[in-house]
Short mmCIF file of N, CA and C in Angstrom, two decimals:
data_model
loop_
_atom_site.label_atom_id
_atom_site.label_comp_id
_atom_site.label_asym_id
_atom_site.label_seq_id
_atom_site.Cartn_x
_atom_site.Cartn_y
_atom_site.Cartn_z
N MET T 739 68.55 88.70 180.07
CA MET T 739 67.94 88.52 179.64
C MET T 739 67.07 86.77 179.12
N GLN T 740 65.90 86.03 178.93
CA GLN T 740 64.97 84.97 179.79
C GLN T 740 65.32 84.24 177.82
N THR T 741 65.36 82.68 178.80
CA THR T 741 65.54 82.61 178.05
C THR T 741 65.20 80.30 178.44
N SER T 742 65.02 80.12 177.29
CA SER T 742 63.79 78.21 177.49
C SER T 742 64.33 77.63 176.85
N ASN T 743 64.63 76.88 177.87
CA ASN T 743 65.48 75.59 176.51
C ASN T 743 64.39 74.64 177.28
N ALA T 744 62.59 75.05 176.95
CA ALA T 744 61.92 74.16 176.72
C ALA T 744 62.08 73.23 175.67
N ALA T 745 61.99 73.49 173.80
CA ALA T 745 61.88 72.78 173.55
C ALA T 745 63.83 72.64 172.10
N PHE T 746 64.31 72.19 173.11
CA PHE T 746 65.91 72.17 172.84
C PHE T 746 66.14 71.08 173.89
N HIS T 747 66.69 70.30 173.26
CA HIS T 747 67.19 68.31 173.85
C HIS T 747 68.59 68.30 173.26
N PRO T 748 69.47 67.58 174.07
CA PRO T 748 71.01 68.07 173.96
C PRO T 748 70.74 66.39 173.63
N MET T 749 71.39 66.20 171.81
CA MET T 749 71.58 65.11 171.27
C MET T 749 72.22 64.31 172.18
N GLU T 750 73.17 63.69 172.64
CA GLU T 750 73.63 63.19 173.03
C GLU T 750 72.10 62.41 173.75
N ALA T 751 70.93 63.67 175.09
CA ALA T 751 70.23 62.37 175.44
C ALA T 751 69.58 61.89 173.94
N ASP T 752 69.24 61.96 173.75
CA ASP T 752 68.03 61.39 172.93
C ASP T 752 68.41 61.09 171.34
N HIS T 753 68.46 59.64 171.27
CA HIS T 753 69.57 58.85 169.87
C HIS T 753 68.83 59.38 168.77
N SER T 754 66.70 59.75 168.73
CA SER T 754 66.50 59.92 167.66
C SER T 754 66.89 61.36 166.93
N LEU T 755 67.29 62.32 167.95
CA LEU T 755 68.41 62.85 167.31
C LEU T 755 69.10 63.13 165.74
N TYR T 756 69.21 63.63 165.07
CA TYR T 756 70.69 64.02 163.59
C TYR T 756 70.61 65.20 163.01
N LEU T 757 71.61 65.04 163.78
CA LEU T 757 72.29 65.88 163.14
C LEU T 757 72.95 66.62 162.77
N GLY T 758 73.68 66.76 160.86
CA GLY T 758 75.20 65.94 159.79
C GLY T 758 74.37 65.77 158.51
N PRO T 759 75.32 65.53 157.84
CA PRO T 759 75.37 65.57 156.28
C PRO T 759 74.12 64.29 155.96
N GLY T 760 73.80 64.90 155.06
CA GLY T 760 72.59 64.01 153.73
C GLY T 760 71.84 63.86 152.90
N ARG T 761 73.24 62.96 151.79
CA ARG T 761 72.92 63.11 149.84
C ARG T 761 71.53 63.65 149.38
N VAL T 762 71.71 64.51 148.93
CA VAL T 762 69.87 64.41 147.82
C VAL T 762 69.83 63.24 147.00
N VAL T 763 69.03 62.48 146.80
CA VAL T 763 68.81 61.35 146.66
C VAL T 763 67.56 61.92 145.26
N ALA T 764 66.95 62.46 146.17
CA ALA T 764 64.90 62.42 144.89
C ALA T 764 64.64 64.00 145.83
N VAL T 765 64.06 64.78 144.17
CA VAL T 765 63.66 66.16 144.56
C VAL T 765 62.34 66.53 144.02
N THR T 766 61.09 66.68 144.74
CA THR T 766 59.64 67.41 144.62
C THR T 766 59.69 68.57 144.88
N PRO T 767 58.70 69.58 144.34
CA PRO T 767 58.98 71.25 144.85
C PRO T 767 59.15 71.50 146.33
N ALA T 768 58.10 70.15 146.68
CA ALA T 768 58.28 70.56 148.36
C ALA T 768 59.14 70.00 149.79
N LYS T 769 59.13 68.77 149.07
CA LYS T 769 60.25 67.70 149.49
C LYS T 769 61.46 67.36 148.97
N LEU T 770 62.78 67.27 149.63
CA LEU T 770 63.72 66.16 149.17
C LEU T 770 64.21 65.05 150.06
N LYS T 771 64.81 63.85 148.88
CA LYS T 771 64.42 62.95 150.23
C LYS T 771 66.51 62.62 149.36
N ILE T 772 66.70 62.12 151.07
CA ILE T 772 68.05 62.59 151.40
C ILE T 772 68.29 60.64 151.15
N ALA T 773 69.67 60.26 151.60
CA ALA T 773 70.10 59.39 151.51
C ALA T 773 70.87 59.78 152.93
N VAL T 774 70.72 59.20 153.82
CA VAL T 774 72.03 59.64 156.10
C VAL T 774 71.38 58.26 156.18
N THR T 775 73.02 58.22 156.59
CA THR T 775 73.08 56.75 156.72
C THR T 775 72.90 55.51 156.21
N GLU T 776 73.02 54.47 156.80
CA GLU T 776 72.29 53.68 155.85
C GLU T 776 70.51 53.67 155.71
N GLN T 777 70.28 54.59 155.70
CA GLN T 777 69.15 55.08 155.44
C GLN T 777 68.51 56.26 154.41
N CYS T 778 67.51 56.51 154.01
CA CYS T 778 66.75 57.30 152.86
C CYS T 778 65.00 58.28 153.66
N GLU T 779 65.14 59.46 153.81
CA GLU T 779 64.51 60.22 154.75
C GLU T 779 63.34 61.53 153.73
N TRP T 780 62.64 61.23 153.91
CA TRP T 780 62.27 62.97 152.57
C TRP T 780 62.12 64.19 153.94
N ALA T 781 62.74 64.57 153.40
CA ALA T 781 63.10 66.42 153.94
C ALA T 781 62.51 67.23 153.92
N GLN T 782 62.03 68.62 154.67
CA GLN T 782 60.93 70.00 154.13
C GLN T 782 63.13 70.83 153.83
N LEU T 783 62.64 71.59 153.01
CA LEU T 783 64.12 72.28 152.65
C LEU T 783 63.86 73.80 153.52
N ALA T 784 64.26 74.06 154.84
CA ALA T 784 64.25 74.84 155.32
C ALA T 784 65.10 75.81 156.31
N LEU T 785 66.27 76.57 154.45
CA LEU T 785 66.61 77.34 154.27
C LEU T 785 66.08 78.55 154.54
N GLY T 786 67.14 79.67 155.03
CA GLY T 786 66.56 80.52 154.83
C GLY T 786 67.03 81.93 153.32
N TYR T 787 67.47 81.13 152.38
CA TYR T 787 66.95 81.36 151.57
C TYR T 787 66.72 80.30 150.16
N PRO T 788 66.00 81.18 148.79
CA PRO T 788 66.02 80.25 148.39
C PRO T 788 66.39 79.25 147.10
N TYR T 789 66.88 78.33 147.51
CA TYR T 789 67.86 77.41 146.67
C TYR T 789 67.33 76.05 146.31
N ARG T 790 67.52 75.54 144.99
CA ARG T 790 66.49 74.23 144.63
C ARG T 790 67.97 73.48 144.37
N ALA T 791 66.84 72.52 145.09
CA ALA T 791 69.08 71.86 144.88
C ALA T 791 68.23 70.52 143.81
N ARG T 792 69.84 70.12 143.31
CA ARG T 792 69.84 68.40 143.15
C ARG T 792 69.82 67.60 143.41
N ILE T 793 70.13 66.11 142.61
CA ILE T 793 70.48 65.15 143.17
C ILE T 793 72.18 65.86 143.49
N GLY T 794 72.21 64.50 144.17
CA GLY T 794 74.16 64.90 144.46
C GLY T 794 74.31 65.92 144.92
N ASP T 795 73.19 66.30 145.76
CA ASP T 795 73.76 67.55 147.00
C ASP T 795 74.58 67.25 147.99
N THR T 796 75.18 67.68 148.88
CA THR T 796 75.41 67.16 150.20
C THR T 796 74.18 68.50 150.90
N VAL T 797 73.55 67.66 151.77
CA VAL T 797 72.85 68.35 152.73
C VAL T 797 72.94 68.55 153.89
N LEU T 798 72.42 69.76 155.05
CA LEU T 798 73.55 68.79 156.16
C LEU T 798 71.96 69.23 156.87
N ALA T 799 71.23 67.70 157.62
CA ALA T 799 70.08 67.75 158.15
C ALA T 799 70.04 67.55 159.01
N ILE T 800 69.13 68.24 159.84
CA ILE T 800 68.28 67.68 161.18
C ILE T 800 67.53 67.00 161.31
N ALA T 801 67.39 66.39 162.75
CA ALA T 801 65.72 65.09 162.28
C ALA T 801 65.35 65.36 163.59
N GLN T 802 64.53 65.10 164.76
CA GLN T 802 64.00 64.51 165.83
C GLN T 802 62.77 64.07 165.65
N ASN T 803 62.50 62.67 166.01
CA ASN T 803 61.00 62.33 165.83
C ASN T 803 61.17 62.11 165.57
N GLY T 804 61.00 61.69 164.04
CA GLY T 804 60.64 61.51 162.77
C GLY T 804 61.11 62.22 161.62
N SER T 805 60.53 63.95 162.51
CA SER T 805 60.42 65.29 161.87
C SER T 805 62.21 64.77 160.67
N TRP T 806 62.39 65.49 159.46
CA TRP T 806 63.28 66.16 158.97
C TRP T 806 63.30 67.49 158.24
N TYR T 807 65.02 68.21 158.20
CA TYR T 807 64.85 69.23 157.95
C TYR T 807 65.74 69.15 157.07
N VAL T 808 65.98 70.10 156.22
CA VAL T 808 67.46 70.63 155.69
C VAL T 808 67.29 72.54 156.05
N ILE T 809 68.58 72.20 156.81
CA ILE T 809 68.92 73.23 157.32
C ILE T 809 70.47 74.28 156.53
N GLY T 810 70.68 73.31 156.09
CA GLY T 810 72.04 73.98 155.10
C GLY T 810 72.27 72.92 154.01
N VAL T 811 73.10 73.94 153.16
CA VAL T 811 74.00 73.54 151.88
C VAL T 811 75.54 73.04 152.16
N LEU T 812 76.08 72.43 152.00
CA LEU T 812 77.44 72.15 152.69
C LEU T 812 78.31 72.06 150.70
N SER T 813 77.38 70.94 149.63
CA SER T 813 78.15 71.14 148.67
C SER T 813 77.00 70.73 147.63
N GLY T 814 76.64 72.31 146.72
CA GLY T 814 75.43 72.18 146.26
C GLY T 814 75.79 72.62 144.73
N ASN T 815 74.74 72.50 143.28
CA ASN T 815 74.35 72.90 142.55
C ASN T 815 73.68 72.88 142.15
N GLY T 816 73.00 73.29 142.42
CA GLY T 816 71.48 73.55 142.27
C GLY T 816 71.50 75.10 142.56
N ASP T 817 70.36 75.72 142.03
CA ASP T 817 70.73 77.25 141.17
C ASP T 817 69.19 78.30 142.99
N THR T 818 69.62 79.48 143.29
CA THR T 818 69.36 80.27 144.11
C THR T 818 68.07 80.87 143.01
N VAL T 819 67.42 81.35 143.32
CA VAL T 819 65.90 82.27 142.66
C VAL T 819 65.52 82.37 142.93
N LEU T 820 65.98 83.93 143.71
CA LEU T 820 65.57 84.77 143.99
C LEU T 820 64.06 85.40 143.15
N SER T 821 62.99 85.09 143.55
CA SER T 821 61.60 85.74 142.62
C SER T 821 60.91 86.38 143.22
N VAL T 822 60.60 87.35 143.01
CA VAL T 822 59.51 88.71 143.14
C VAL T 822 58.37 88.60 142.90
N PRO T 823 57.36 89.13 142.84
CA PRO T 823 56.22 89.74 142.49
C PRO T 823 56.02 90.18 141.79
N GLY T 824 56.84 91.78 142.49
CA GLY T 824 56.59 93.17 141.95
C GLY T 824 58.11 93.69 141.79
N ASP T 825 58.64 95.04 141.85
CA ASP T 825 59.36 95.63 141.46
C ASP T 825 60.71 94.81 142.40
N LEU T 826 61.48 95.07 142.36
CA LEU T 826 62.74 94.42 142.66
C LEU T 826 64.19 95.72 143.20
N LYS T 827 64.75 95.89 144.20
CA LYS T 827 65.15 96.73 144.25
C LYS T 827 66.69 96.99 145.28
N LEU T 828 67.75 96.71 144.34
CA LEU T 828 69.67 96.54 145.72
C LEU T 828 69.74 97.43 145.71
N SER T 829 69.97 97.97 146.64
CA SER T 829 70.16 99.53 147.25
C SER T 829 71.90 99.03 148.34
N ALA T 830 72.77 100.26 148.52
CA ALA T 830 74.33 100.51 149.08
C ALA T 830 74.56 101.88 148.87
N PRO T 831 72.99 102.69 149.86
CA PRO T 831 73.38 103.83 150.49
C PRO T 831 74.72 104.07 150.97
N ARG T 832 75.72 103.45 151.20
CA ARG T 832 77.04 103.95 151.50
C ARG T 832 77.93 102.46 151.29
N GLY T 833 77.61 102.22 150.41
CA GLY T 833 78.91 101.29 149.46
C GLY T 833 78.68 101.12 148.24
N ARG T 834 79.26 100.05 148.24
CA ARG T 834 79.33 99.69 146.47
C ARG T 834 78.44 97.98 146.40
N ILE T 835 77.87 98.22 145.23
CA ILE T 835 77.10 96.49 144.94
C ILE T 835 77.72 95.70 144.18
N ASP T 836 78.59 94.20 144.56
CA ASP T 836 80.10 93.66 143.54
C ASP T 836 78.67 92.48 143.39
N LEU T 837 78.50 92.42 142.37
CA LEU T 837 77.85 91.20 141.16
C LEU T 837 79.50 90.38 140.48
N VAL T 838 80.20 89.17 141.05
CA VAL T 838 81.34 88.53 140.82
C VAL T 838 80.28 87.13 140.58
N ALA T 839 81.29 86.08 139.43
CA ALA T 839 80.81 85.18 139.00
C ALA T 839 81.40 84.92 138.22
N ALA T 840 81.66 83.50 138.24
CA ALA T 840 83.02 82.53 138.33
C ALA T 840 82.68 82.31 136.24
N LYS T 841 80.97 81.97 135.92
CA LYS T 841 81.42 80.87 134.75
C LYS T 841 81.09 82.51 133.17
N GLY T 842 80.22 83.32 134.17
CA GLY T 842 79.76 84.43 133.05
C GLY T 842 78.76 85.04 133.76
N MET T 843 78.11 85.97 132.63
CA MET T 843 76.72 87.33 133.03
C MET T 843 76.02 87.28 132.38
N ARG T 844 74.60 87.27 132.67
CA ARG T 844 73.82 87.70 131.61
C ARG T 844 72.77 88.32 132.52
N LEU T 845 72.20 89.81 131.36
CA LEU T 845 71.18 90.48 132.05
C LEU T 845 70.24 90.57 130.31
N ARG T 846 68.89 89.61 131.33
CA ARG T 846 67.60 89.61 130.25
C ARG T 846 66.52 90.60 130.03
N SER T 847 66.03 92.14 130.06
CA SER T 847 65.04 92.62 130.26
C SER T 847 64.36 93.16 128.84
N PRO T 848 62.98 93.32 128.21
CA PRO T 848 63.38 94.58 127.91
C PRO T 848 63.32 95.80 127.54
N ARG T 849 63.88 96.34 128.45
CA ARG T 849 64.14 97.47 128.60
C ARG T 849 65.78 97.31 129.19
N LEU T 850 66.89 98.24 129.57
CA LEU T 850 67.42 98.39 129.65
C LEU T 850 68.37 100.06 130.19
N VAL T 851 68.42 100.45 131.05
CA VAL T 851 68.33 102.13 131.92
C VAL T 851 69.87 102.48 132.83
N ILE T 852 71.17 102.67 132.38
CA ILE T 852 71.61 103.29 133.00
C ILE T 852 72.09 104.13 133.18
N HIS T 853 72.46 105.00 134.14
CA HIS T 853 72.14 106.24 134.36
C HIS T 853 73.53 106.44 135.03
N THR T 854 74.90 107.19 135.01
CA THR T 854 76.19 107.40 135.69
C THR T 854 76.98 108.47 135.33
N ASP T 855 77.05 109.24 136.47
CA ASP T 855 78.98 110.11 136.30
C ASP T 855 79.42 109.52 135.18
N ALA T 856 79.91 108.23 135.56
CA ALA T 856 80.99 107.98 134.60
C ALA T 856 81.03 106.45 134.42
N MET T 857 81.39 105.99 132.99
CA MET T 857 81.22 104.91 133.26
C MET T 857 82.23 103.85 131.73
N SER T 858 83.30 103.65 132.72
CA SER T 858 83.83 102.80 132.21
C SER T 858 83.58 100.89 132.10
N VAL T 859 84.60 100.20 130.15
CA VAL T 859 83.96 98.97 130.04
C VAL T 859 85.65 98.47 130.22
N ILE T 860 86.35 97.88 130.80
CA ILE T 860 86.84 97.32 130.50
C ILE T 860 86.51 95.89 129.74
N ALA T 861 87.22 95.34 129.19
CA ALA T 861 87.59 93.59 128.65
C ALA T 861 88.57 93.55 127.34
N LYS T 862 88.81 92.31 127.05
CA LYS T 862 89.48 91.85 126.18
C LYS T 862 88.82 91.85 125.00
N SER T 863 88.13 91.34 124.51
CA SER T 863 87.16 91.33 123.46
C SER T 863 86.06 92.04 123.88
N ILE T 864 85.17 92.61 123.05
CA ILE T 864 83.51 92.27 123.03
C ILE T 864 82.97 93.12 121.51
N GLN T 865 81.71 92.46 121.47
CA GLN T 865 80.72 91.61 119.95
C GLN T 865 79.35 92.50 120.70
N GLU T 866 79.10 93.28 119.53
CA GLU T 866 78.05 94.17 119.75
C GLU T 866 76.53 93.93 118.35
N THR T 867 75.86 93.02 118.77
CA THR T 867 75.53 93.14 117.64
C THR T 867 73.60 93.76 118.14
N PHE T 868 73.02 94.68 116.89
CA PHE T 868 72.36 95.71 116.98
C PHE T 868 71.39 95.86 115.50
N GLU T 869 69.61 95.94 115.95
CA GLU T 869 68.22 95.82 114.54
C GLU T 869 69.35 97.63 114.47
N TYR T 870 69.15 98.19 115.76
CA TYR T 870 68.70 99.55 114.58
C TYR T 870 70.51 100.45 116.79
N ALA T 871 71.19 101.31 115.98
CA ALA T 871 72.04 102.07 117.27
C ALA T 871 72.03 103.22 116.84
N ALA T 872 72.11 104.10 117.80
CA ALA T 872 72.38 105.20 117.54
C ALA T 872 72.37 105.87 118.86
N ARG T 873 73.88 107.39 118.02
CA ARG T 873 75.06 107.52 119.38
C ARG T 873 74.97 109.27 119.50
N THR T 874 74.70 109.81 120.71
CA THR T 874 74.23 111.03 120.26
C THR T 874 75.85 110.97 121.45
N ILE T 875 76.46 111.83 120.78
CA ILE T 875 77.43 112.42 121.59
C ILE T 875 78.21 114.22 121.36
N LYS T 876 77.82 114.96 122.81
CA LYS T 876 77.53 116.11 122.83
C LYS T 876 79.32 116.67 122.68
N ASP T 877 79.71 116.37 123.01
CA ASP T 877 81.49 117.29 123.01
C ASP T 877 81.94 116.89 121.99
N ALA T 878 83.51 116.04 122.19
CA ALA T 878 84.17 115.14 121.10
C ALA T 878 83.85 113.65 121.46
N PHE T 879 84.19 113.06 120.44
CA PHE T 879 84.25 111.65 120.04
C PHE T 879 85.94 111.27 119.80
N ASP T 880 86.46 110.55 120.81
CA ASP T 880 88.03 110.30 120.62
C ASP T 880 88.10 108.97 120.18
N LEU T 881 88.35 107.86 118.56
CA LEU T 881 88.41 106.80 119.12
C LEU T 881 90.34 105.83 118.36
N ARG T 882 90.63 105.87 119.11
CA ARG T 882 92.21 105.05 118.91
C ARG T 882 92.00 103.17 118.32
N ALA T 883 92.60 103.52 118.08
CA ALA T 883 92.73 101.91 117.13
C ALA T 883 93.67 101.35 116.11
N GLY T 884 94.18 99.99 116.58
CA GLY T 884 95.74 99.36 115.96
C GLY T 884 95.29 98.92 114.20
N TRP T 885 94.14 99.02 114.17
CA TRP T 885 93.28 99.55 112.48
C TRP T 885 91.74 99.36 112.52
N ILE T 886 90.92 99.55 111.86
CA ILE T 886 89.53 99.84 111.57
C ILE T 886 88.98 99.01 110.36
N ARG T 887 88.03 98.56 110.14
CA ARG T 887 87.65 97.85 109.36
C ARG T 887 86.41 98.19 109.09
N THR T 888 85.81 99.16 108.08
CA THR T 888 84.27 99.23 108.06
C THR T 888 83.69 98.36 106.73
N THR T 889 82.06 97.77 107.26
CA THR T 889 81.96 97.27 105.57
C THR T 889 80.06 98.01 105.85
N VAL T 890 80.23 98.76 104.92
CA VAL T 890 78.64 98.65 105.06
C VAL T 890 77.62 98.14 103.33
N ASP T 891 76.71 97.78 103.66
CA ASP T 891 75.89 97.42 102.85
C ASP T 891 75.54 98.72 102.07
N ARG T 892 74.61 99.52 101.86
CA ARG T 892 74.72 100.22 101.28
C ARG T 892 75.20 101.59 101.50
N ASP T 893 74.74 103.04 100.96
CA ASP T 893 75.47 104.20 101.37
C ASP T 893 75.99 104.05 102.75
N PHE T 894 77.00 104.62 102.46
CA PHE T 894 78.44 105.60 103.59
C PHE T 894 78.04 106.58 103.89
N ARG T 895 78.04 107.53 104.18
CA ARG T 895 77.82 109.02 104.55
C ARG T 895 78.48 109.21 105.46
N VAL T 896 78.98 111.10 105.25
CA VAL T 896 80.15 111.69 106.75
C VAL T 896 78.99 113.09 105.53
N ARG T 897 79.45 113.67 107.05
CA ARG T 897 78.74 115.65 106.68
C ARG T 897 79.97 115.60 107.75
N ALA T 898 80.56 116.61 107.78
CA ALA T 898 80.89 117.83 108.36
C ALA T 898 81.40 119.23 107.92
N ASP T 899 81.28 120.27 108.97
CA ASP T 899 81.39 121.15 108.57
C ASP T 899 83.11 121.56 107.89
N ARG T 900 83.88 120.83 108.09
CA ARG T 900 85.32 119.66 108.03
C ARG T 900 85.46 119.07 108.34
N ILE T 901 86.52 117.78 106.99
CA ILE T 901 86.88 116.57 107.33
C ILE T 901 88.79 117.53 106.62
N VAL T 902 89.04 116.79 107.71
CA VAL T 902 91.01 116.55 107.54
C VAL T 902 91.24 114.93 107.40
N GLN T 903 92.12 114.61 106.60
CA GLN T 903 92.56 113.58 106.13
C GLN T 903 93.98 113.16 106.15
N ARG T 904 95.22 112.90 107.28
CA ARG T 904 96.60 112.43 106.79
C ARG T 904 96.90 110.49 106.47
N ALA T 905 96.84 111.05 106.60
CA ALA T 905 98.05 109.64 105.48
C ALA T 905 99.58 109.60 105.66
N GLN T 906 100.56 108.94 105.92
CA GLN T 906 102.29 108.86 106.36
C GLN T 906 102.14 107.52 105.19
N ASP T 907 101.15 106.87 104.43
CA ASP T 907 101.78 106.38 103.07
C ASP T 907 101.14 106.84 102.94
N GLU T 908 100.60 105.90 100.85
CA GLU T 908 99.47 106.25 99.97
C GLU T 908 97.88 106.28 100.53
N VAL T 909 97.52 106.37 100.07
CA VAL T 909 96.01 107.16 99.57
C VAL T 909 95.24 106.44 98.25
N LYS T 910 94.17 105.72 98.90
CA LYS T 910 93.30 104.48 97.37
C LYS T 910 92.29 104.91 97.80
N LEU T 911 91.70 105.90 96.36
CA LEU T 911 90.16 105.32 96.39
C LEU T 911 89.14 104.84 95.24
N ASP T 912 88.89 103.98 95.11
CA ASP T 912 88.61 103.28 94.38
C ASP T 912 87.56 102.87 94.44
N GLY T 913 86.87 103.63 93.14
CA GLY T 913 85.09 102.96 92.95
C GLY T 913 85.05 103.40 91.26
N ARG T 914 83.74 103.26 91.51
CA ARG T 914 83.45 103.32 89.70
C ARG T 914 83.87 104.87 89.14
N LYS T 915 82.90 106.23 89.70
CA LYS T 915 82.97 106.60 89.30
C LYS T 915 83.18 107.94 90.81
N ILE T 916 84.32 108.11 90.98
CA ILE T 916 84.43 109.52 92.19
C ILE T 916 84.43 110.85 91.63
N HIS T 917 83.89 111.97 92.46
CA HIS T 917 83.49 112.95 91.42
C HIS T 917 83.88 113.72 92.92
N LEU T 918 84.67 115.00 92.36
CA LEU T 918 84.96 115.96 93.35
C LEU T 918 84.78 116.99 92.33
N GLY T 919 84.73 117.69 93.94
CA GLY T 919 84.05 118.48 94.17
C GLY T 919 82.89 119.59 93.43
#
């Protein structure tokens, strides 16, 4: 294997080289202004991922002969935004994909479709809000709860071949009219 040292200059040999931390003091769409040692320099963002720096971030900067580049983020609060013009596919053909977030997670889309053989939702609480909802269950639906309260603004209809209701204590029916039979 051949290597070339033509573009490499050891840091000790040239005092115009810099490799170290810098604090972001200004952000433009194309460059960052970073404070290094006792001066401020404009640096090109040269990361391998789409990071949006914020003022106060500590970055890893490199410079030679007045050209400054940010090549890493040592401590940051900015966003990393992956934006593609067309479809995006994440694939793990021999593994799984774990998404982990300390402060929460949101999905926004005009349409969401989930195809799976099994699904588990484990949560301490859940709240659902819909304008319209329909659920079709081919075989059985089993609901176990400590208590259930159902509030319906208009009609409440139940249709079944057979209805069996049991109570260990009392049963109350309250209405202006109760029709049996």
